[in-house]
Tab-separated table of C-alpha atoms in Angstrom:
chain	number	residue	atom	x	y	z
A	27	MET	CA	0.000	0.000	0.000
A	28	GLY	CA	1.269	3.461	-0.906
A	29	TYR	CA	1.907	6.419	1.373
A	30	THR	CA	-1.590	7.864	0.941
A	31	SER	CA	-3.468	4.498	0.906
A	32	ILE	CA	-5.333	5.694	-2.213
A	33	ASP	CA	-6.137	2.930	-4.710
A	34	ARG	CA	-3.476	2.470	-7.390
A	35	SER	CA	-6.053	2.878	-10.139
A	36	VAL	CA	-6.307	6.567	-9.181
A	37	PHE	CA	-2.580	7.089	-9.844
A	38	LYS	CA	-2.717	5.223	-13.141
A	39	ASP	CA	-5.648	7.390	-14.207
A	40	ARG	CA	-3.619	10.521	-13.401
A	41	VAL	CA	-0.819	9.275	-15.637
A	42	LYS	CA	-3.301	8.615	-18.465
A	43	LYS	CA	-4.545	12.203	-18.207
A	44	ILE	CA	-0.984	13.539	-18.247
A	45	ARG	CA	-0.115	11.477	-21.310
A	46	ARG	CA	-3.152	12.805	-23.154
A	47	GLN	CA	-2.127	16.356	-22.299
A	48	LEU	CA	1.477	15.748	-23.345
A	49	MET	CA	0.270	14.484	-26.708
A	50	SER	CA	-2.038	17.476	-27.093
A	51	ASP	CA	0.861	19.840	-26.296
A	52	ASN	CA	3.227	17.983	-28.653
A	53	LEU	CA	5.693	17.205	-25.851
A	54	ARG	CA	7.922	14.121	-25.832
A	55	GLY	CA	7.550	13.552	-22.123
A	56	LEU	CA	7.401	15.067	-18.650
A	57	LEU	CA	10.049	15.224	-15.933
A	58	ILE	CA	8.769	15.890	-12.417
A	59	PHE	CA	11.658	16.829	-10.126
A	60	THR	CA	11.183	17.591	-6.416
A	61	ASP	CA	13.215	17.531	-3.241
A	62	GLU	CA	12.552	15.264	-0.265
A	63	PHE	CA	11.042	18.050	1.834
A	64	ARG	CA	8.371	19.244	-0.620
A	65	PRO	CA	7.687	16.236	-2.830
A	66	SER	CA	4.010	16.865	-3.550
A	67	TYR	CA	4.284	17.073	-7.351
A	68	SER	CA	6.053	13.711	-7.536
A	69	LEU	CA	4.129	12.182	-4.617
A	70	TYR	CA	0.923	12.917	-6.522
A	71	ILE	CA	2.113	10.428	-9.170
A	72	THR	CA	4.286	7.939	-7.286
A	73	ASP	CA	2.432	7.605	-3.947
A	74	TYR	CA	5.883	7.581	-2.345
A	75	ARG	CA	7.180	10.221	0.039
A	76	PRO	CA	10.989	10.107	0.422
A	77	VAL	CA	12.331	9.531	3.915
A	78	ASP	CA	14.566	12.539	4.528
A	79	ASN	CA	16.411	11.411	7.660
A	80	ILE	CA	18.444	8.686	5.951
A	81	GLU	CA	19.829	10.555	2.932
A	82	PHE	CA	19.341	13.593	0.722
A	83	SER	CA	16.984	12.184	-1.885
A	84	PRO	CA	15.329	14.318	-4.523
A	85	GLN	CA	12.625	12.476	-6.410
A	86	GLY	CA	12.442	12.412	-10.194
A	87	VAL	CA	9.590	10.973	-12.237
A	88	TYR	CA	9.854	10.607	-16.010
A	89	ILE	CA	6.657	10.008	-17.992
A	90	ASN	CA	6.263	9.562	-21.731
A	91	GLN	CA	3.721	7.675	-23.831
A	92	ASP	CA	5.475	4.318	-23.270
A	93	GLU	CA	7.101	4.359	-19.856
A	94	ILE	CA	7.158	5.794	-16.355
A	95	VAL	CA	10.385	5.759	-14.353
A	96	LEU	CA	10.965	6.764	-10.735
A	97	PHE	CA	14.399	8.099	-9.669
A	98	LEU	CA	15.422	8.138	-5.995
A	99	GLY	CA	18.444	8.020	-3.702
A	100	ARG	CA	19.788	4.524	-3.182
A	101	LYS	CA	18.324	3.933	0.282
A	102	ASN	CA	14.951	5.340	-0.708
A	103	MET	CA	15.017	3.138	-3.816
A	104	GLU	CA	14.913	0.025	-1.663
A	105	MET	CA	12.143	1.334	0.563
A	106	ALA	CA	10.045	2.537	-2.385
A	107	LYS	CA	9.909	-0.958	-3.885
A	108	THR	CA	7.369	-2.000	-1.240
A	109	ILE	CA	5.349	1.226	-1.407
A	110	THR	CA	5.054	2.795	-4.859
A	111	TRP	CA	3.023	1.258	-7.685
A	112	ILE	CA	5.787	2.113	-10.183
A	113	ASN	CA	7.962	-0.870	-11.107
A	114	ASP	CA	10.865	0.883	-12.841
A	115	ILE	CA	12.854	2.499	-10.012
A	116	ARG	CA	16.379	3.807	-10.636
A	117	ASP	CA	19.186	5.635	-8.858
A	118	ILE	CA	18.742	9.429	-8.972
A	119	ASP	CA	22.404	9.698	-10.004
A	120	SER	CA	21.512	8.014	-13.313
A	121	LEU	CA	18.884	10.612	-14.220
A	122	ASP	CA	21.130	12.858	-16.302
A	123	ASP	CA	22.574	9.921	-18.263
A	124	PHE	CA	19.071	8.514	-18.774
A	125	LEU	CA	17.866	11.788	-20.302
A	126	TYR	CA	21.010	12.272	-22.380
A	127	LYS	CA	20.334	8.940	-24.078
A	128	LYS	CA	16.781	9.860	-24.970
A	129	GLU	CA	16.194	10.924	-28.549
A	130	ARG	CA	17.358	14.487	-29.085
A	131	GLY	CA	15.001	17.144	-30.324
A	132	GLY	CA	11.558	18.110	-29.119
A	133	THR	CA	10.598	19.526	-25.760
A	134	LEU	CA	9.976	17.966	-22.350
A	135	GLY	CA	7.592	19.292	-19.740
A	136	LEU	CA	9.226	20.103	-16.392
A	137	SER	CA	7.314	20.268	-13.118
A	138	GLY	CA	8.270	20.871	-9.482
A	139	ILE	CA	11.604	22.555	-10.179
A	140	GLU	CA	10.406	26.052	-9.222
A	141	LYS	CA	9.964	25.016	-5.575
A	142	ILE	CA	13.222	23.229	-4.853
A	143	PRO	CA	16.573	24.544	-3.568
A	144	HIS	CA	19.219	25.915	-5.928
A	145	PHE	CA	21.440	22.888	-5.229
A	146	TYR	CA	19.003	20.605	-7.038
A	147	LYS	CA	18.343	23.062	-9.837
A	148	LYS	CA	21.957	22.618	-10.883
A	149	VAL	CA	21.121	19.029	-11.824
A	150	ILE	CA	18.490	20.250	-14.273
A	151	ASP	CA	20.802	23.016	-15.553
A	152	GLY	CA	23.279	20.357	-16.624
A	153	ILE	CA	20.633	18.331	-18.434
A	154	SER	CA	19.285	21.473	-20.104
A	155	ASP	CA	22.398	21.641	-22.274
A	156	SER	CA	20.932	18.849	-24.404
A	157	LYS	CA	17.214	19.086	-23.594
A	158	HIS	CA	14.681	21.845	-23.987
A	159	PHE	CA	12.193	22.133	-21.120
A	160	THR	CA	8.932	23.999	-20.689
A	161	ILE	CA	7.509	24.597	-17.202
A	162	TYR	CA	4.528	22.296	-16.761
A	163	ASP	CA	3.382	22.976	-13.191
A	164	LYS	CA	0.058	24.418	-14.322
A	165	VAL	CA	-1.046	21.089	-15.817
A	166	LEU	CA	-0.392	19.244	-12.568
A	167	ASP	CA	-1.849	22.106	-10.507
A	168	ASP	CA	-5.091	21.886	-12.474
A	169	LEU	CA	-5.263	18.124	-11.949
A	170	ARG	CA	-4.540	18.456	-8.237
A	171	SER	CA	-7.145	21.172	-7.713
A	172	ILE	CA	-9.991	18.690	-8.350
A	173	LYS	CA	-9.922	16.029	-5.665
A	174	SER	CA	-10.897	12.384	-6.113
A	175	GLU	CA	-13.355	10.737	-3.726
A	176	ASP	CA	-10.415	9.060	-1.954
A	177	GLU	CA	-8.694	12.412	-1.473
A	178	ILE	CA	-11.886	14.018	-0.183
A	179	SER	CA	-12.307	11.172	2.301
A	180	LEU	CA	-8.784	11.750	3.647
A	181	LEU	CA	-9.373	15.507	3.865
A	182	ARG	CA	-12.700	15.024	5.659
A	183	ALA	CA	-11.021	12.799	8.235
A	184	ALA	CA	-8.226	15.353	8.727
A	185	SER	CA	-10.852	18.069	9.229
A	186	VAL	CA	-12.670	16.003	11.876
A	187	THR	CA	-9.380	15.482	13.723
A	188	ALA	CA	-8.682	19.228	13.505
A	189	ASP	CA	-12.108	19.908	15.045
A	190	ASP	CA	-11.617	17.359	17.799
A	191	ALA	CA	-8.102	18.593	18.587
A	192	MET	CA	-9.376	22.177	18.791
A	193	LYS	CA	-12.161	21.185	21.200
A	194	TYR	CA	-9.675	19.202	23.293
A	195	MET	CA	-7.375	22.199	23.552
A	196	MET	CA	-10.200	24.566	24.471
A	197	THR	CA	-11.476	22.331	27.261
A	198	ASN	CA	-8.002	21.929	28.797
A	199	ILE	CA	-7.102	25.605	29.205
A	200	GLU	CA	-6.613	26.730	32.811
A	201	PRO	CA	-6.471	30.535	32.679
A	202	GLY	CA	-3.568	31.834	34.732
A	203	LYS	CA	-1.780	28.451	34.543
A	204	THR	CA	-1.677	27.103	30.969
A	205	SER	CA	0.998	28.598	28.738
A	206	GLU	CA	0.844	28.943	24.950
A	207	VAL	CA	3.512	26.291	24.437
A	208	GLU	CA	1.754	23.844	26.784
A	209	LEU	CA	-1.510	24.279	24.896
A	210	ALA	CA	0.272	23.738	21.572
A	211	ALA	CA	1.757	20.503	22.938
A	212	MET	CA	-1.725	19.302	23.915
A	213	GLY	CA	-3.021	19.829	20.381
A	214	GLU	CA	-0.032	18.153	18.771
A	215	PHE	CA	-0.314	15.194	21.135
A	216	PHE	CA	-4.004	14.800	20.253
A	217	ILE	CA	-3.225	14.833	16.518
A	218	ARG	CA	-0.376	12.326	16.913
A	219	ARG	CA	-2.551	10.082	19.054
A	220	ALA	CA	-5.147	10.091	16.275
A	221	GLY	CA	-2.492	8.574	13.983
A	222	MET	CA	-1.812	11.741	11.985
A	223	ASP	CA	1.228	13.980	11.716
A	224	LEU	CA	1.576	17.749	11.361
A	225	GLY	CA	1.324	19.597	8.063
A	226	TYR	CA	2.411	22.927	9.534
A	227	ASP	CA	3.753	24.422	12.757
A	228	THR	CA	1.138	24.738	15.504
A	229	ILE	CA	0.455	28.350	16.454
A	230	VAL	CA	-0.946	29.458	19.802
A	231	ALA	CA	-1.006	33.191	20.499
A	232	SER	CA	-2.770	35.040	23.301
A	233	GLY	CA	-3.555	38.689	23.918
A	234	LYS	CA	-1.327	41.169	22.111
A	235	ASN	CA	0.778	38.276	20.790
A	236	THR	CA	-1.951	37.786	18.173
A	237	LEU	CA	-0.793	41.038	16.541
A	238	ASP	CA	2.452	39.333	15.502
A	239	LYS	CA	1.750	37.494	12.221
A	240	THR	CA	4.844	35.320	12.677
A	241	TRP	CA	4.203	34.381	16.316
A	242	ARG	CA	5.113	30.936	17.612
A	243	PRO	CA	4.014	29.462	20.966
A	244	SER	CA	5.887	30.924	23.939
A	245	ARG	CA	5.834	30.480	27.691
A	246	THR	CA	3.324	33.325	27.931
A	247	VAL	CA	0.538	32.236	30.299
A	248	ILE	CA	-2.993	32.520	28.907
A	249	ARG	CA	-5.086	34.844	31.079
A	250	ASN	CA	-8.778	35.495	31.532
A	251	GLY	CA	-9.817	38.250	29.135
A	252	ASP	CA	-7.179	37.387	26.514
A	253	ILE	CA	-8.113	36.845	22.895
A	254	LEU	CA	-6.726	33.421	22.014
A	255	LEU	CA	-5.673	32.346	18.501
A	256	ILE	CA	-5.002	28.674	17.733
A	257	ASN	CA	-3.813	27.278	14.397
A	258	ILE	CA	-3.472	23.513	13.862
A	259	VAL	CA	-2.892	21.464	10.705
A	260	PRO	CA	-3.330	17.666	10.926
A	261	ARG	CA	-1.834	15.752	7.994
A	262	ASN	CA	-3.719	12.546	7.227
A	263	LYS	CA	-1.654	10.207	5.013
A	264	GLY	CA	-0.327	13.278	3.255
A	265	TYR	CA	-3.531	15.342	3.138
A	266	CYS	CA	-3.826	18.490	5.255
A	267	SER	CA	-6.657	20.276	7.034
A	268	PHE	CA	-5.951	23.890	8.018
A	269	LEU	CA	-7.915	25.194	11.018
A	270	THR	CA	-7.443	28.563	12.730
A	271	VAL	CA	-9.849	29.739	15.421
A	272	SER	CA	-9.953	32.893	17.548
A	273	HIS	CA	-11.676	32.604	20.919
A	274	ALA	CA	-12.403	35.063	23.705
A	275	THR	CA	-13.725	34.624	27.252
A	276	ASP	CA	-14.332	37.279	29.883
A	277	ASN	CA	-13.772	39.977	27.273
A	278	PRO	CA	-17.197	41.071	25.975
A	279	TYR	CA	-15.916	43.181	23.058
A	280	ALA	CA	-13.468	40.545	21.800
A	281	LYS	CA	-16.173	37.899	22.176
A	282	GLU	CA	-18.582	40.047	20.139
A	283	ILE	CA	-16.026	40.457	17.322
A	284	CYS	CA	-15.451	36.686	17.234
A	285	SER	CA	-19.206	36.113	17.088
A	286	ILE	CA	-19.647	38.637	14.260
A	287	SER	CA	-16.754	37.042	12.361
A	288	LYS	CA	-18.478	33.658	12.489
A	289	LYS	CA	-21.718	35.203	11.198
A	290	ILE	CA	-19.822	36.759	8.282
A	291	ILE	CA	-18.126	33.437	7.505
A	292	LYS	CA	-21.476	31.629	7.589
A	293	TYR	CA	-22.981	34.252	5.266
A	294	MET	CA	-20.140	33.721	2.799
A	295	ILE	CA	-20.481	29.923	2.893
A	296	ASP	CA	-24.281	30.058	2.519
A	297	ASN	CA	-23.971	32.237	-0.585
A	298	LEU	CA	-21.121	30.469	-2.382
A	299	LYS	CA	-21.679	27.753	-4.973
A	300	GLN	CA	-20.132	25.779	-7.794
A	301	GLY	CA	-19.500	27.946	-10.859
A	302	ASP	CA	-18.835	31.143	-8.904
A	303	HIS	CA	-15.613	33.068	-9.478
A	304	SER	CA	-13.292	32.827	-6.500
A	305	ASN	CA	-13.225	36.614	-5.993
A	306	LYS	CA	-16.868	36.332	-4.919
A	307	ILE	CA	-15.507	35.107	-1.572
A	308	TYR	CA	-13.933	38.509	-1.010
A	309	GLU	CA	-17.056	40.311	-2.256
A	310	LEU	CA	-19.287	38.444	0.194
A	311	TYR	CA	-16.862	39.133	3.037
A	312	TYR	CA	-16.689	42.809	2.092
A	313	GLU	CA	-20.466	43.197	1.853
A	314	LYS	CA	-21.130	41.769	5.302
A	315	THR	CA	-18.093	43.357	6.964
A	316	ARG	CA	-19.264	46.774	5.775
A	317	GLU	CA	-22.719	46.052	7.213
A	318	TYR	CA	-21.112	45.445	10.611
A	319	LYS	CA	-18.983	48.614	10.237
A	320	LEU	CA	-15.700	46.714	10.551
A	321	LEU	CA	-14.069	47.646	7.242
A	322	ASP	CA	-11.291	49.567	9.028
A	323	HIS	CA	-10.155	46.240	10.462
A	324	PHE	CA	-10.778	44.220	7.287
A	325	LEU	CA	-9.132	46.443	4.657
A	326	PRO	CA	-5.606	45.970	6.064
A	327	PHE	CA	-6.072	42.396	4.758
A	328	SER	CA	-2.872	41.303	3.018
A	329	ASN	CA	-2.652	41.889	-0.735
A	330	SER	CA	-0.740	38.640	-1.258
A	331	GLU	CA	-1.951	36.155	-3.837
A	332	LYS	CA	-3.168	33.870	-1.045
A	333	SER	CA	-4.767	36.524	1.184
A	334	ILE	CA	-8.285	35.049	1.145
A	335	GLY	CA	-7.292	31.404	0.816
A	336	HIS	CA	-6.031	28.621	-1.386
A	337	SER	CA	-6.582	24.992	-2.202
A	338	THR	CA	-5.250	22.381	0.202
A	339	GLY	CA	-4.226	18.761	-0.245
A	340	LEU	CA	-0.786	17.152	-0.307
A	341	GLU	CA	0.549	20.584	0.616
A	342	VAL	CA	-1.023	22.958	3.091
A	343	VAL	CA	-1.007	25.610	0.369
A	344	GLU	CA	-1.878	24.561	-3.180
A	345	TYR	CA	-3.177	26.164	-6.360
A	346	PRO	CA	-5.569	27.885	-6.943
A	347	TYR	CA	-4.705	30.899	-4.808
A	348	ILE	CA	-7.510	33.245	-3.815
A	349	ASN	CA	-7.492	36.979	-3.213
A	350	ARG	CA	-9.791	39.914	-3.949
A	351	GLU	CA	-8.864	39.860	-7.655
A	352	SER	CA	-8.628	36.134	-8.437
A	353	ASP	CA	-11.127	34.811	-10.969
A	354	ASN	CA	-10.717	31.035	-10.790
A	355	ILE	CA	-13.960	29.145	-11.309
A	356	LEU	CA	-15.046	27.148	-8.252
A	357	GLU	CA	-15.557	23.582	-9.428
A	358	ASN	CA	-17.077	20.564	-7.736
A	359	ASN	CA	-14.633	18.507	-5.655
A	360	MET	CA	-12.353	21.447	-4.932
A	361	VAL	CA	-11.268	21.600	-1.276
A	362	LEU	CA	-10.293	25.110	-0.223
A	363	SER	CA	-8.732	26.587	2.888
A	364	LEU	CA	-10.345	30.011	3.331
A	365	LYS	CA	-9.401	32.887	5.634
A	366	TYR	CA	-11.318	35.628	7.355
A	367	ASN	CA	-9.132	38.025	9.330
A	368	LEU	CA	-9.814	41.237	11.234
A	369	TYR	CA	-6.777	43.202	12.347
A	370	ASN	CA	-5.550	45.739	14.877
A	371	PHE	CA	-8.094	45.809	17.657
A	372	GLU	CA	-6.968	47.107	21.015
A	373	PHE	CA	-7.073	43.540	22.340
A	374	GLY	CA	-5.284	41.969	19.322
A	375	ASP	CA	-6.199	40.325	16.003
A	376	VAL	CA	-9.081	37.990	15.154
A	377	ARG	CA	-8.277	35.351	12.544
A	378	PHE	CA	-10.090	32.309	11.209
A	379	GLU	CA	-9.094	29.718	8.614
A	380	PHE	CA	-11.125	26.659	7.671
A	381	ASN	CA	-11.777	24.116	4.937
A	382	ILE	CA	-14.729	23.960	2.566
A	383	LEU	CA	-15.664	21.440	-0.110
A	384	ILE	CA	-17.394	22.572	-3.297
A	385	ASP	CA	-20.220	20.096	-3.853
A	386	GLY	CA	-22.841	22.030	-5.773
A	387	LYS	CA	-22.610	24.526	-2.932
A	388	ALA	CA	-19.959	25.314	-0.353
A	389	VAL	CA	-19.846	22.716	2.431
A	390	LEU	CA	-18.002	23.559	5.655
A	391	LEU	CA	-15.680	20.705	6.680
A	392	ASN	CA	-14.669	22.203	10.048
A	393	GLU	CA	-17.987	22.188	11.869
A	394	CYS	CA	-16.480	23.344	15.170
A	395	LEU	CA	-15.695	26.702	13.587
A	396	LEU	CA	-19.232	28.033	13.987
A	397	GLU	CA	-19.822	26.581	17.449
A	398	ASP	CA	-19.805	28.894	20.446
């Protein structure tokens, strides 16, 4: 069984789709090249995630109309034989010679290279002397943006664990005693105990610490009246659920802002459906935020390409990216991680992030988000 436990027929179907696209684009083949720390492009095809604590092992996958070859470090090669569905597994050091011997002329697609360290890019630079490449990430991004039923099942389970971990953390806070780092450890223990690992660093911030966008858990003790921000990301057999919740007790104004934020999120979800452009998410947020006279806290929203959200899956952050100007069409079986943030209150920031599934309409996967 592969790393994700998804049926092998799903991976073979992905390869069939890629081969059809390669033929349509008049490309001789595709090379997917990733490092061992961010292998999602290759993992999506091989169902093998390199083990990074035994050797440096980039992962290369070569696909043409007749063959598919997996390239790994020598130790990972042996391990992969019992995990991946691909039979032809070779030493990563033979990749350049393998490509040199391929028929010259024509163009190969290249995917994954934009996200790996410069050290590995030098491998491709050497091969490029005899091969012409065209960046092919968009083709794989488009495939990955529409999830299979198996992927959705894994993401649903990750979302349930995120909900349960969040509830566990909330019920185990002792104001005046529990520190941020202790609360983070509780959440991570819960996720590990559920048989999942972590897709992203756990964040716990209290009070004015929430104003720091790069905050990590500290020994700061959580006090009555503090706004509390918790971010957890369970990874279920490779698939991630992103959940951020802001919570306030014994602080009526902060509690009111959290309550209003949840109403705005619910309004957005209730009015979002398949076929909408992704910038409608921002428009719905804006409309309701203006109604509650909170635009001064909403408009500082980051202008980054991922400011409203993004897809999630084998990586916490995947294409498509969503901001106030994005115009991607929301399609069925997309799973998105959406954000709603309000900044710069006297007590701190209020931030939420959660997963939805597009299934005719928007379906909230993190049900605990809207609970009191």
